[in-house]
Amino acid sequence: MRFTVAIDGPAAAGKGTIGRAVAREYGFAHLDTGLLYRAVGLAALEASDGVIDPVLAERIATELTEDDLARPDLRGSRAARAASKVAALPRVRAALLDFQRRFARREGGAVLDGRDIGTVICPEAEVKLFVTASEETRAARRHAELSAADPALTVGQVLADLRSRDARDSQRADAPLRRADDAVLLDTTELSIDAAVAEATALIRARIEQGRD
Ligand code: CDP
Ligand code: CDP
């Protein structure tokens, strides 16, 4: 069976948490596509003098392997900022396209989360979700995750980081962050993780049952 769940939305909205949970529920494979951009961004930043070289970033994207996605520092703010810079480069996006499309149509079902899954990577996805939450909620949640490793980090710093990434991601010319016309909006501001996962699961179940009719 081929079945794709596309999850998009702004930073720290709950995309990955929901994606992992529904993948577990249905036995689908899960890909956090943000990790691809984070790995390219961090490697390109480390190889630079502070200003990322687009040609180098493209080469890193072309040569990216699964091992590159296992770095523990990919979750941090430095990797996130670098990711959103290389993500604005069309050649970097093009280099990562095939891998994501193949993953989406693999046998057994797949869940992908990111910014352009329902619009560019997999416009034919069986289920599309646009997950969001208020800026303050997203900043508080991301701060709770990151402050254990970095106690000096403030909620204000996290909020500023999310805002600048969301702005860059929404305003870029190539594959900007936007809700696909046929994506279901899921605002998790007032939702627990369990409640958000239950809504996503119900949507997928309804779509699977519709396919059996
Ligand atoms: O993948 P994305 O950046 O959109 O967000 P995430 O990493 O899944 O979620 C960010 C944080 O919010 C995590 O610590 C989740 O546990 C938390 N979260 C939450 O508190 N309530 C939700 N309904 C969804 C996520
Ligand atoms: O977890 P969070 O939502 O904070 O970020 P992420 O999903 O790991 O993505 C990091 C950055 O990669 C984003 O700010 C985007 O610039 C970029 N990205 C993208 O352009 N397209 C995707 N499909 C996924 C991520």
PDB file of C-alpha atoms and ligand atoms in Angstrom:
ATOM      1  CA  MET A   1       0.000   0.000   0.000  1.00  0.00           C
ATOM      2  CA  ARG A   2       1.191   3.524  -0.803  1.00  0.00           C
ATOM      3  CA  PHE A   3      -0.228   6.191   1.491  1.00  0.00           C
ATOM      4  CA  THR A   4       1.352   9.556   2.250  1.00  0.00           C
ATOM      5  CA  VAL A   5       0.618  11.836   5.176  1.00  0.00           C
ATOM      6  CA  ALA A   6       1.998  15.354   4.566  1.00  0.00           C
ATOM      7  CA  ILE A   7       2.426  17.571   7.629  1.00  0.00           C
ATOM      8  CA  ASP A   8       3.489  21.192   7.258  1.00  0.00           C
ATOM      9  CA  GLY A   9       3.505  24.234   9.496  1.00  0.00           C
ATOM     10  CA  PRO A  10       5.666  26.861  11.198  1.00  0.00           C
ATOM     11  CA  ALA A  11       8.506  26.157  13.631  1.00  0.00           C
ATOM     12  CA  ALA A  12       7.783  24.154  16.796  1.00  0.00           C
ATOM     13  CA  ALA A  13       4.066  23.729  16.035  1.00  0.00           C
ATOM     14  CA  GLY A  14       4.045  20.018  16.889  1.00  0.00           C
ATOM     15  CA  LYS A  15       4.587  18.599  13.384  1.00  0.00           C
ATOM     16  CA  GLY A  16       7.232  16.052  14.377  1.00  0.00           C
ATOM     17  CA  THR A  17       5.474  14.931  17.551  1.00  0.00           C
ATOM     18  CA  ILE A  18       2.232  14.315  15.663  1.00  0.00           C
ATOM     19  CA  GLY A  19       4.071  12.785  12.700  1.00  0.00           C
ATOM     20  CA  ARG A  20       5.972  10.281  14.850  1.00  0.00           C
ATOM     21  CA  ALA A  21       2.833   9.269  16.742  1.00  0.00           C
ATOM     22  CA  VAL A  22       0.657   8.668  13.678  1.00  0.00           C
ATOM     23  CA  ALA A  23       3.490   6.808  11.947  1.00  0.00           C
ATOM     24  CA  ARG A  24       3.731   4.488  14.961  1.00  0.00           C
ATOM     25  CA  GLU A  25      -0.055   4.038  15.013  1.00  0.00           C
ATOM     26  CA  TYR A  26      -0.267   2.993  11.339  1.00  0.00           C
ATOM     27  CA  GLY A  27       3.144   1.350  10.939  1.00  0.00           C
ATOM     28  CA  PHE A  28       4.201   4.038   8.435  1.00  0.00           C
ATOM     29  CA  ALA A  29       7.781   5.261   8.011  1.00  0.00           C
ATOM     30  CA  HIS A  30       8.418   8.808   9.269  1.00  0.00           C
ATOM     31  CA  LEU A  31      10.770  11.468   7.889  1.00  0.00           C
ATOM     32  CA  ASP A  32      11.404  14.770   9.664  1.00  0.00           C
ATOM     33  CA  THR A  33      12.510  16.698   6.567  1.00  0.00           C
ATOM     34  CA  GLY A  34      13.753  19.592   8.705  1.00  0.00           C
ATOM     35  CA  LEU A  35      16.667  17.367   9.674  1.00  0.00           C
ATOM     36  CA  LEU A  36      17.862  17.345   6.051  1.00  0.00           C
ATOM     37  CA  TYR A  37      18.069  21.138   5.971  1.00  0.00           C
ATOM     38  CA  ARG A  38      19.553  21.268   9.469  1.00  0.00           C
ATOM     39  CA  ALA A  39      22.312  18.819   8.496  1.00  0.00           C
ATOM     40  CA  VAL A  40      23.138  20.747   5.310  1.00  0.00           C
ATOM     41  CA  GLY A  41      22.997  24.098   7.122  1.00  0.00           C
ATOM     42  CA  LEU A  42      25.254  23.084   9.983  1.00  0.00           C
ATOM     43  CA  ALA A  43      27.841  21.406   7.749  1.00  0.00           C
ATOM     44  CA  ALA A  44      27.873  24.424   5.407  1.00  0.00           C
ATOM     45  CA  LEU A  45      28.205  26.807   8.358  1.00  0.00           C
ATOM     46  CA  GLU A  46      31.093  24.850   9.843  1.00  0.00           C
ATOM     47  CA  ALA A  47      32.914  24.844   6.520  1.00  0.00           C
ATOM     48  CA  SER A  48      32.493  28.625   6.165  1.00  0.00           C
ATOM     49  CA  ASP A  49      33.895  31.740   7.794  1.00  0.00           C
ATOM     50  CA  GLY A  50      30.412  32.619   9.038  1.00  0.00           C
ATOM     51  CA  VAL A  51      28.829  33.338   5.655  1.00  0.00           C
ATOM     52  CA  ILE A  52      27.405  30.208   4.005  1.00  0.00           C
ATOM     53  CA  ASP A  53      28.702  29.489   0.487  1.00  0.00           C
ATOM     54  CA  PRO A  54      25.715  28.466  -1.707  1.00  0.00           C
ATOM     55  CA  VAL A  55      27.843  26.262  -3.999  1.00  0.00           C
ATOM     56  CA  LEU A  56      29.274  24.384  -1.032  1.00  0.00           C
ATOM     57  CA  ALA A  57      25.792  24.024   0.505  1.00  0.00           C
ATOM     58  CA  GLU A  58      24.519  22.501  -2.740  1.00  0.00           C
ATOM     59  CA  ARG A  59      27.409  19.994  -2.796  1.00  0.00           C
ATOM     60  CA  ILE A  60      26.756  19.019   0.826  1.00  0.00           C
ATOM     61  CA  ALA A  61      23.051  18.527   0.003  1.00  0.00           C
ATOM     62  CA  THR A  62      23.924  16.328  -2.990  1.00  0.00           C
ATOM     63  CA  GLU A  63      26.242  14.142  -0.903  1.00  0.00           C
ATOM     64  CA  LEU A  64      24.045  13.948   2.221  1.00  0.00           C
ATOM     65  CA  THR A  65      23.754  10.465   3.800  1.00  0.00           C
ATOM     66  CA  GLU A  66      21.587   9.047   6.609  1.00  0.00           C
ATOM     67  CA  ASP A  67      24.625   9.164   8.932  1.00  0.00           C
ATOM     68  CA  ASP A  68      24.682  12.961   8.615  1.00  0.00           C
ATOM     69  CA  LEU A  69      21.189  13.072  10.151  1.00  0.00           C
ATOM     70  CA  ALA A  70      22.295  11.421  13.403  1.00  0.00           C
ATOM     71  CA  ARG A  71      24.275  14.376  14.801  1.00  0.00           C
ATOM     72  CA  PRO A  72      22.915  15.289  18.251  1.00  0.00           C
ATOM     73  CA  ASP A  73      23.482  19.047  17.706  1.00  0.00           C
ATOM     74  CA  LEU A  74      20.988  19.171  14.813  1.00  0.00           C
ATOM     75  CA  ARG A  75      18.135  19.946  17.222  1.00  0.00           C
ATOM     76  CA  GLY A  76      19.629  23.204  18.492  1.00  0.00           C
ATOM     77  CA  SER A  77      18.978  26.827  17.483  1.00  0.00           C
ATOM     78  CA  ARG A  78      22.286  27.168  15.589  1.00  0.00           C
ATOM     79  CA  ALA A  79      21.371  24.328  13.241  1.00  0.00           C
ATOM     80  CA  ALA A  80      17.822  25.718  12.871  1.00  0.00           C
ATOM     81  CA  ARG A  81      19.081  29.154  11.799  1.00  0.00           C
ATOM     82  CA  ALA A  82      21.582  27.677   9.347  1.00  0.00           C
ATOM     83  CA  ALA A  83      18.843  25.364   8.006  1.00  0.00           C
ATOM     84  CA  SER A  84      16.520  28.207   7.204  1.00  0.00           C
ATOM     85  CA  LYS A  85      19.321  30.007   5.319  1.00  0.00           C
ATOM     86  CA  VAL A  86      20.271  27.054   3.090  1.00  0.00           C
ATOM     87  CA  ALA A  87      16.551  26.213   2.681  1.00  0.00           C
ATOM     88  CA  ALA A  88      16.115  29.437   0.706  1.00  0.00           C
ATOM     89  CA  LEU A  89      18.601  28.186  -1.938  1.00  0.00           C
ATOM     90  CA  PRO A  90      16.709  26.556  -4.861  1.00  0.00           C
ATOM     91  CA  ARG A  91      19.648  24.262  -5.749  1.00  0.00           C
ATOM     92  CA  VAL A  92      19.801  22.909  -2.201  1.00  0.00           C
ATOM     93  CA  ARG A  93      16.053  22.222  -2.275  1.00  0.00           C
ATOM     94  CA  ALA A  94      16.372  20.558  -5.687  1.00  0.00           C
ATOM     95  CA  ALA A  95      19.180  18.301  -4.433  1.00  0.00           C
ATOM     96  CA  LEU A  96      16.945  17.036  -1.579  1.00  0.00           C
ATOM     97  CA  LEU A  97      13.785  16.577  -3.672  1.00  0.00           C
ATOM     98  CA  ASP A  98      14.188  13.032  -5.055  1.00  0.00           C
ATOM     99  CA  PHE A  99      15.034  11.465  -1.716  1.00  0.00           C
ATOM    100  CA  GLN A 100      11.921  12.985  -0.123  1.00  0.00           C
ATOM    101  CA  ARG A 101       9.638  12.004  -3.032  1.00  0.00           C
ATOM    102  CA  ARG A 102      10.892   8.419  -3.007  1.00  0.00           C
ATOM    103  CA  PHE A 103      10.410   8.275   0.754  1.00  0.00           C
ATOM    104  CA  ALA A 104       6.841   9.600   0.401  1.00  0.00           C
ATOM    105  CA  ARG A 105       5.786   6.927  -2.089  1.00  0.00           C
ATOM    106  CA  ARG A 106       7.530   3.964  -0.458  1.00  0.00           C
ATOM    107  CA  GLU A 107       5.583   0.756   0.020  1.00  0.00           C
ATOM    108  CA  GLY A 108       3.878   0.532   3.435  1.00  0.00           C
ATOM    109  CA  GLY A 109       3.013   4.204   3.913  1.00  0.00           C
ATOM    110  CA  ALA A 110       4.960   7.309   4.924  1.00  0.00           C
ATOM    111  CA  VAL A 111       4.586  10.423   7.021  1.00  0.00           C
ATOM    112  CA  LEU A 112       6.724  13.445   6.155  1.00  0.00           C
ATOM    113  CA  ASP A 113       6.789  16.702   8.076  1.00  0.00           C
ATOM    114  CA  GLY A 114       8.286  20.005   6.979  1.00  0.00           C
ATOM    115  CA  ARG A 115       7.269  23.197   5.177  1.00  0.00           C
ATOM    116  CA  ASP A 116       6.524  22.191   1.566  1.00  0.00           C
ATOM    117  CA  ILE A 117       5.404  18.566   1.790  1.00  0.00           C
ATOM    118  CA  GLY A 118       1.763  19.111   0.809  1.00  0.00           C
ATOM    119  CA  THR A 119       2.568  21.848  -1.720  1.00  0.00           C
ATOM    120  CA  VAL A 120       5.756  20.708  -3.526  1.00  0.00           C
ATOM    121  CA  ILE A 121       7.117  17.335  -2.377  1.00  0.00           C
ATOM    122  CA  CYS A 122       3.879  15.407  -2.368  1.00  0.00           C
ATOM    123  CA  PRO A 123       0.935  17.426  -3.725  1.00  0.00           C
ATOM    124  CA  GLU A 124      -0.932  14.119  -4.242  1.00  0.00           C
ATOM    125  CA  ALA A 125      -0.624  13.057  -0.563  1.00  0.00           C
ATOM    126  CA  GLU A 126      -3.672  11.167   0.705  1.00  0.00           C
ATOM    127  CA  VAL A 127      -3.805  13.269   3.904  1.00  0.00           C
ATOM    128  CA  LYS A 128      -2.484  16.816   4.336  1.00  0.00           C
ATOM    129  CA  LEU A 129      -2.271  18.580   7.672  1.00  0.00           C
ATOM    130  CA  PHE A 130      -1.211  22.141   8.386  1.00  0.00           C
ATOM    131  CA  VAL A 131      -0.232  22.197  12.042  1.00  0.00           C
ATOM    132  CA  THR A 132       0.079  25.510  13.831  1.00  0.00           C
ATOM    133  CA  ALA A 133      -0.086  27.154  17.276  1.00  0.00           C
ATOM    134  CA  SER A 134       0.319  30.689  18.614  1.00  0.00           C
ATOM    135  CA  GLU A 135       3.854  32.110  18.542  1.00  0.00           C
ATOM    136  CA  GLU A 136       3.972  32.322  22.329  1.00  0.00           C
ATOM    137  CA  THR A 137       2.904  28.687  22.746  1.00  0.00           C
ATOM    138  CA  ARG A 138       5.430  27.490  20.200  1.00  0.00           C
ATOM    139  CA  ALA A 139       8.233  29.507  21.799  1.00  0.00           C
ATOM    140  CA  ALA A 140       7.390  28.195  25.278  1.00  0.00           C
ATOM    141  CA  ARG A 141       7.331  24.594  24.057  1.00  0.00           C
ATOM    142  CA  ARG A 142      10.611  24.889  22.148  1.00  0.00           C
ATOM    143  CA  HIS A 143      12.220  26.690  25.104  1.00  0.00           C
ATOM    144  CA  ALA A 144      11.193  23.833  27.394  1.00  0.00           C
ATOM    145  CA  GLU A 145      12.965  21.405  25.044  1.00  0.00           C
ATOM    146  CA  LEU A 146      16.171  23.383  24.547  1.00  0.00           C
ATOM    147  CA  SER A 147      16.721  24.924  27.987  1.00  0.00           C
ATOM    148  CA  ALA A 148      17.798  21.634  29.581  1.00  0.00           C
ATOM    149  CA  ALA A 149      20.972  21.653  27.477  1.00  0.00           C
ATOM    150  CA  ASP A 150      21.295  25.459  27.503  1.00  0.00           C
ATOM    151  CA  PRO A 151      20.030  26.934  30.820  1.00  0.00           C
ATOM    152  CA  ALA A 152      20.990  30.492  29.775  1.00  0.00           C
ATOM    153  CA  LEU A 153      18.539  30.401  26.829  1.00  0.00           C
ATOM    154  CA  THR A 154      15.501  32.684  27.342  1.00  0.00           C
ATOM    155  CA  VAL A 155      11.973  32.326  25.950  1.00  0.00           C
ATOM    156  CA  GLY A 156      12.498  35.721  24.285  1.00  0.00           C
ATOM    157  CA  GLN A 157      15.511  34.427  22.372  1.00  0.00           C
ATOM    158  CA  VAL A 158      13.578  31.360  21.221  1.00  0.00           C
ATOM    159  CA  LEU A 159      10.622  33.548  20.165  1.00  0.00           C
ATOM    160  CA  ALA A 160      12.915  35.824  18.130  1.00  0.00           C
ATOM    161  CA  ASP A 161      14.477  32.788  16.454  1.00  0.00           C
ATOM    162  CA  LEU A 162      11.094  31.279  15.539  1.00  0.00           C
ATOM    163  CA  ARG A 163       9.833  34.627  14.193  1.00  0.00           C
ATOM    164  CA  SER A 164      12.825  35.221  11.968  1.00  0.00           C
ATOM    165  CA  ARG A 165      12.766  31.656  10.621  1.00  0.00           C
ATOM    166  CA  ASP A 166       9.007  31.752   9.984  1.00  0.00           C
ATOM    167  CA  ALA A 167       9.409  35.056   8.140  1.00  0.00           C
ATOM    168  CA  ARG A 168      12.295  33.752   6.003  1.00  0.00           C
ATOM    169  CA  ASP A 169      10.493  30.457   5.333  1.00  0.00           C
ATOM    170  CA  SER A 170       7.242  32.206   4.341  1.00  0.00           C
ATOM    171  CA  GLN A 171       8.826  34.902   2.191  1.00  0.00           C
ATOM    172  CA  ARG A 172      11.322  32.886   0.128  1.00  0.00           C
ATOM    173  CA  ALA A 173      10.503  32.529  -3.572  1.00  0.00           C
ATOM    174  CA  ASP A 174      11.084  28.765  -3.812  1.00  0.00           C
ATOM    175  CA  ALA A 175       8.680  26.453  -1.930  1.00  0.00           C
ATOM    176  CA  PRO A 176       7.611  28.971   0.719  1.00  0.00           C
ATOM    177  CA  LEU A 177       5.794  27.847   3.842  1.00  0.00           C
ATOM    178  CA  ARG A 178       2.078  27.973   3.066  1.00  0.00           C
ATOM    179  CA  ARG A 179      -0.971  25.896   3.731  1.00  0.00           C
ATOM    180  CA  ALA A 180      -1.996  23.799   0.712  1.00  0.00           C
ATOM    181  CA  ASP A 181      -5.596  24.509  -0.348  1.00  0.00           C
ATOM    182  CA  ASP A 182      -6.607  20.963   0.575  1.00  0.00           C
ATOM    183  CA  ALA A 183      -4.697  20.757   3.889  1.00  0.00           C
ATOM    184  CA  VAL A 184      -6.693  20.417   7.107  1.00  0.00           C
ATOM    185  CA  LEU A 185      -5.761  23.091   9.649  1.00  0.00           C
ATOM    186  CA  LEU A 186      -4.849  21.768  13.103  1.00  0.00           C
ATOM    187  CA  ASP A 187      -4.244  24.505  15.682  1.00  0.00           C
ATOM    188  CA  THR A 188      -2.580  22.879  18.711  1.00  0.00           C
ATOM    189  CA  THR A 189      -2.461  26.023  20.906  1.00  0.00           C
ATOM    190  CA  GLU A 190      -5.119  24.651  23.242  1.00  0.00           C
ATOM    191  CA  LEU A 191      -4.528  20.975  22.491  1.00  0.00           C
ATOM    192  CA  SER A 192      -2.555  18.423  24.484  1.00  0.00           C
ATOM    193  CA  ILE A 193      -0.285  16.161  22.482  1.00  0.00           C
ATOM    194  CA  ASP A 194      -2.764  13.286  22.919  1.00  0.00           C
ATOM    195  CA  ALA A 195      -5.677  15.405  21.671  1.00  0.00           C
ATOM    196  CA  ALA A 196      -3.699  16.646  18.633  1.00  0.00           C
ATOM    197  CA  VAL A 197      -2.600  13.098  17.774  1.00  0.00           C
ATOM    198  CA  ALA A 198      -6.198  11.855  18.154  1.00  0.00           C
ATOM    199  CA  GLU A 199      -7.426  14.460  15.634  1.00  0.00           C
ATOM    200  CA  ALA A 200      -4.723  13.542  13.144  1.00  0.00           C
ATOM    201  CA  THR A 201      -5.361   9.817  13.623  1.00  0.00           C
ATOM    202  CA  ALA A 202      -9.112  10.262  13.042  1.00  0.00           C
ATOM    203  CA  LEU A 203      -8.458  12.091   9.760  1.00  0.00           C
ATOM    204  CA  ILE A 204      -6.143   9.363   8.517  1.00  0.00           C
ATOM    205  CA  ARG A 205      -8.553   6.604   9.544  1.00  0.00           C
ATOM    206  CA  ALA A 206     -11.404   8.331   7.689  1.00  0.00           C
ATOM    207  CA  ARG A 207      -9.245   8.605   4.546  1.00  0.00           C
ATOM    208  CA  ILE A 208      -8.168   4.942   4.715  1.00  0.00           C
ATOM    209  CA  GLU A 209     -11.799   3.840   5.100  1.00  0.00           C
ATOM    210  CA  GLN A 210     -12.849   6.074   2.215  1.00  0.00           C
ATOM    211  CA  GLY A 211     -10.190   4.346   0.057  1.00  0.00           C
ATOM    212  CA  ARG A 212     -11.708   0.930   0.858  1.00  0.00           C
ATOM    213  CA  ASP A 213     -15.216   1.957  -0.329  1.00  0.00           C
TER     214      ASP A 213
HETATM  215  O1  CDP B   1       8.154  19.422  14.643  1.00  0.00           O
HETATM  216  P1  CDP B   1       7.829  20.781  15.198  1.00  0.00           P
HETATM  217  O2  CDP B   1       9.005  21.692  15.234  1.00  0.00           O
HETATM  218  O3  CDP B   1       6.639  21.419  14.543  1.00  0.00           O
HETATM  219  O4  CDP B   1       7.361  20.602  16.721  1.00  0.00           O
HETATM  220  P2  CDP B   1       7.680  19.432  17.747  1.00  0.00           P
HETATM  221  O5  CDP B   1       9.149  19.299  17.898  1.00  0.00           O
HETATM  222  O6  CDP B   1       6.882  18.224  17.406  1.00  0.00           O
HETATM  223  O7  CDP B   1       7.022  20.023  19.066  1.00  0.00           O
HETATM  224  C1  CDP B   1       7.623  21.054  19.806  1.00  0.00           C
HETATM  225  C2  CDP B   1       7.359  20.805  21.279  1.00  0.00           C
HETATM  226  O8  CDP B   1       5.977  21.032  21.551  1.00  0.00           O
HETATM  227  C3  CDP B   1       7.670  19.379  21.735  1.00  0.00           C
HETATM  228  O9  CDP B   1       8.342  19.448  22.997  1.00  0.00           O
HETATM  229  C4  CDP B   1       6.307  18.745  21.910  1.00  0.00           C
HETATM  230  O10 CDP B   1       6.304  17.788  22.939  1.00  0.00           O
HETATM  231  C5  CDP B   1       5.448  19.934  22.280  1.00  0.00           C
HETATM  232  N1  CDP B   1       4.032  19.796  21.910  1.00  0.00           N
HETATM  233  C6  CDP B   1       3.062  20.073  22.834  1.00  0.00           C
HETATM  234  O11 CDP B   1       3.394  20.425  23.959  1.00  0.00           O
HETATM  235  N2  CDP B   1       1.726  19.972  22.513  1.00  0.00           N
HETATM  236  C7  CDP B   1       1.338  19.617  21.290  1.00  0.00           C
HETATM  237  N3  CDP B   1       0.036  19.525  21.023  1.00  0.00           N
HETATM  238  C8  CDP B   1       2.329  19.325  20.329  1.00  0.00           C
HETATM  239  C9  CDP B   1       3.681  19.441  20.665  1.00  0.00           C
HETATM  240  O1  CDP B   2      11.417  21.828  14.186  1.00  0.00           O
HETATM  241  P1  CDP B   2      11.251  23.176  13.527  1.00  0.00           P
HETATM  242  O2  CDP B   2       9.877  23.345  12.992  1.00  0.00           O
HETATM  243  O3  CDP B   2      11.711  24.302  14.388  1.00  0.00           O
HETATM  244  O4  CDP B   2      12.261  23.209  12.280  1.00  0.00           O
HETATM  245  P2  CDP B   2      12.562  22.062  11.218  1.00  0.00           P
HETATM  246  O5  CDP B   2      11.290  21.439  10.746  1.00  0.00           O
HETATM  247  O6  CDP B   2      13.627  21.171  11.725  1.00  0.00           O
HETATM  248  O7  CDP B   2      13.134  22.922  10.004  1.00  0.00           O
HETATM  249  C1  CDP B   2      14.303  23.731  10.109  1.00  0.00           C
HETATM  250  C2  CDP B   2      14.312  24.672   8.922  1.00  0.00           C
HETATM  251  O8  CDP B   2      14.465  23.888   7.734  1.00  0.00           O
HETATM  252  C3  CDP B   2      13.041  25.471   8.704  1.00  0.00           C
HETATM  253  O9  CDP B   2      13.036  26.718   9.417  1.00  0.00           O
HETATM  254  C4  CDP B   2      13.037  25.676   7.201  1.00  0.00           C
HETATM  255  O10 CDP B   2      13.830  26.779   6.815  1.00  0.00           O
HETATM  256  C5  CDP B   2      13.721  24.434   6.664  1.00  0.00           C
HETATM  257  N1  CDP B   2      12.799  23.443   6.109  1.00  0.00           N
HETATM  258  C6  CDP B   2      12.311  23.655   4.821  1.00  0.00           C
HETATM  259  O11 CDP B   2      12.584  24.702   4.221  1.00  0.00           O
HETATM  260  N2  CDP B   2      11.525  22.728   4.224  1.00  0.00           N
HETATM  261  C7  CDP B   2      11.190  21.603   4.857  1.00  0.00           C
HETATM  262  N3  CDP B   2      10.423  20.700   4.228  1.00  0.00           N
HETATM  263  C8  CDP B   2      11.653  21.376   6.175  1.00  0.00           C
HETATM  264  C9  CDP B   2      12.441  22.327   6.780  1.00  0.00           C
END
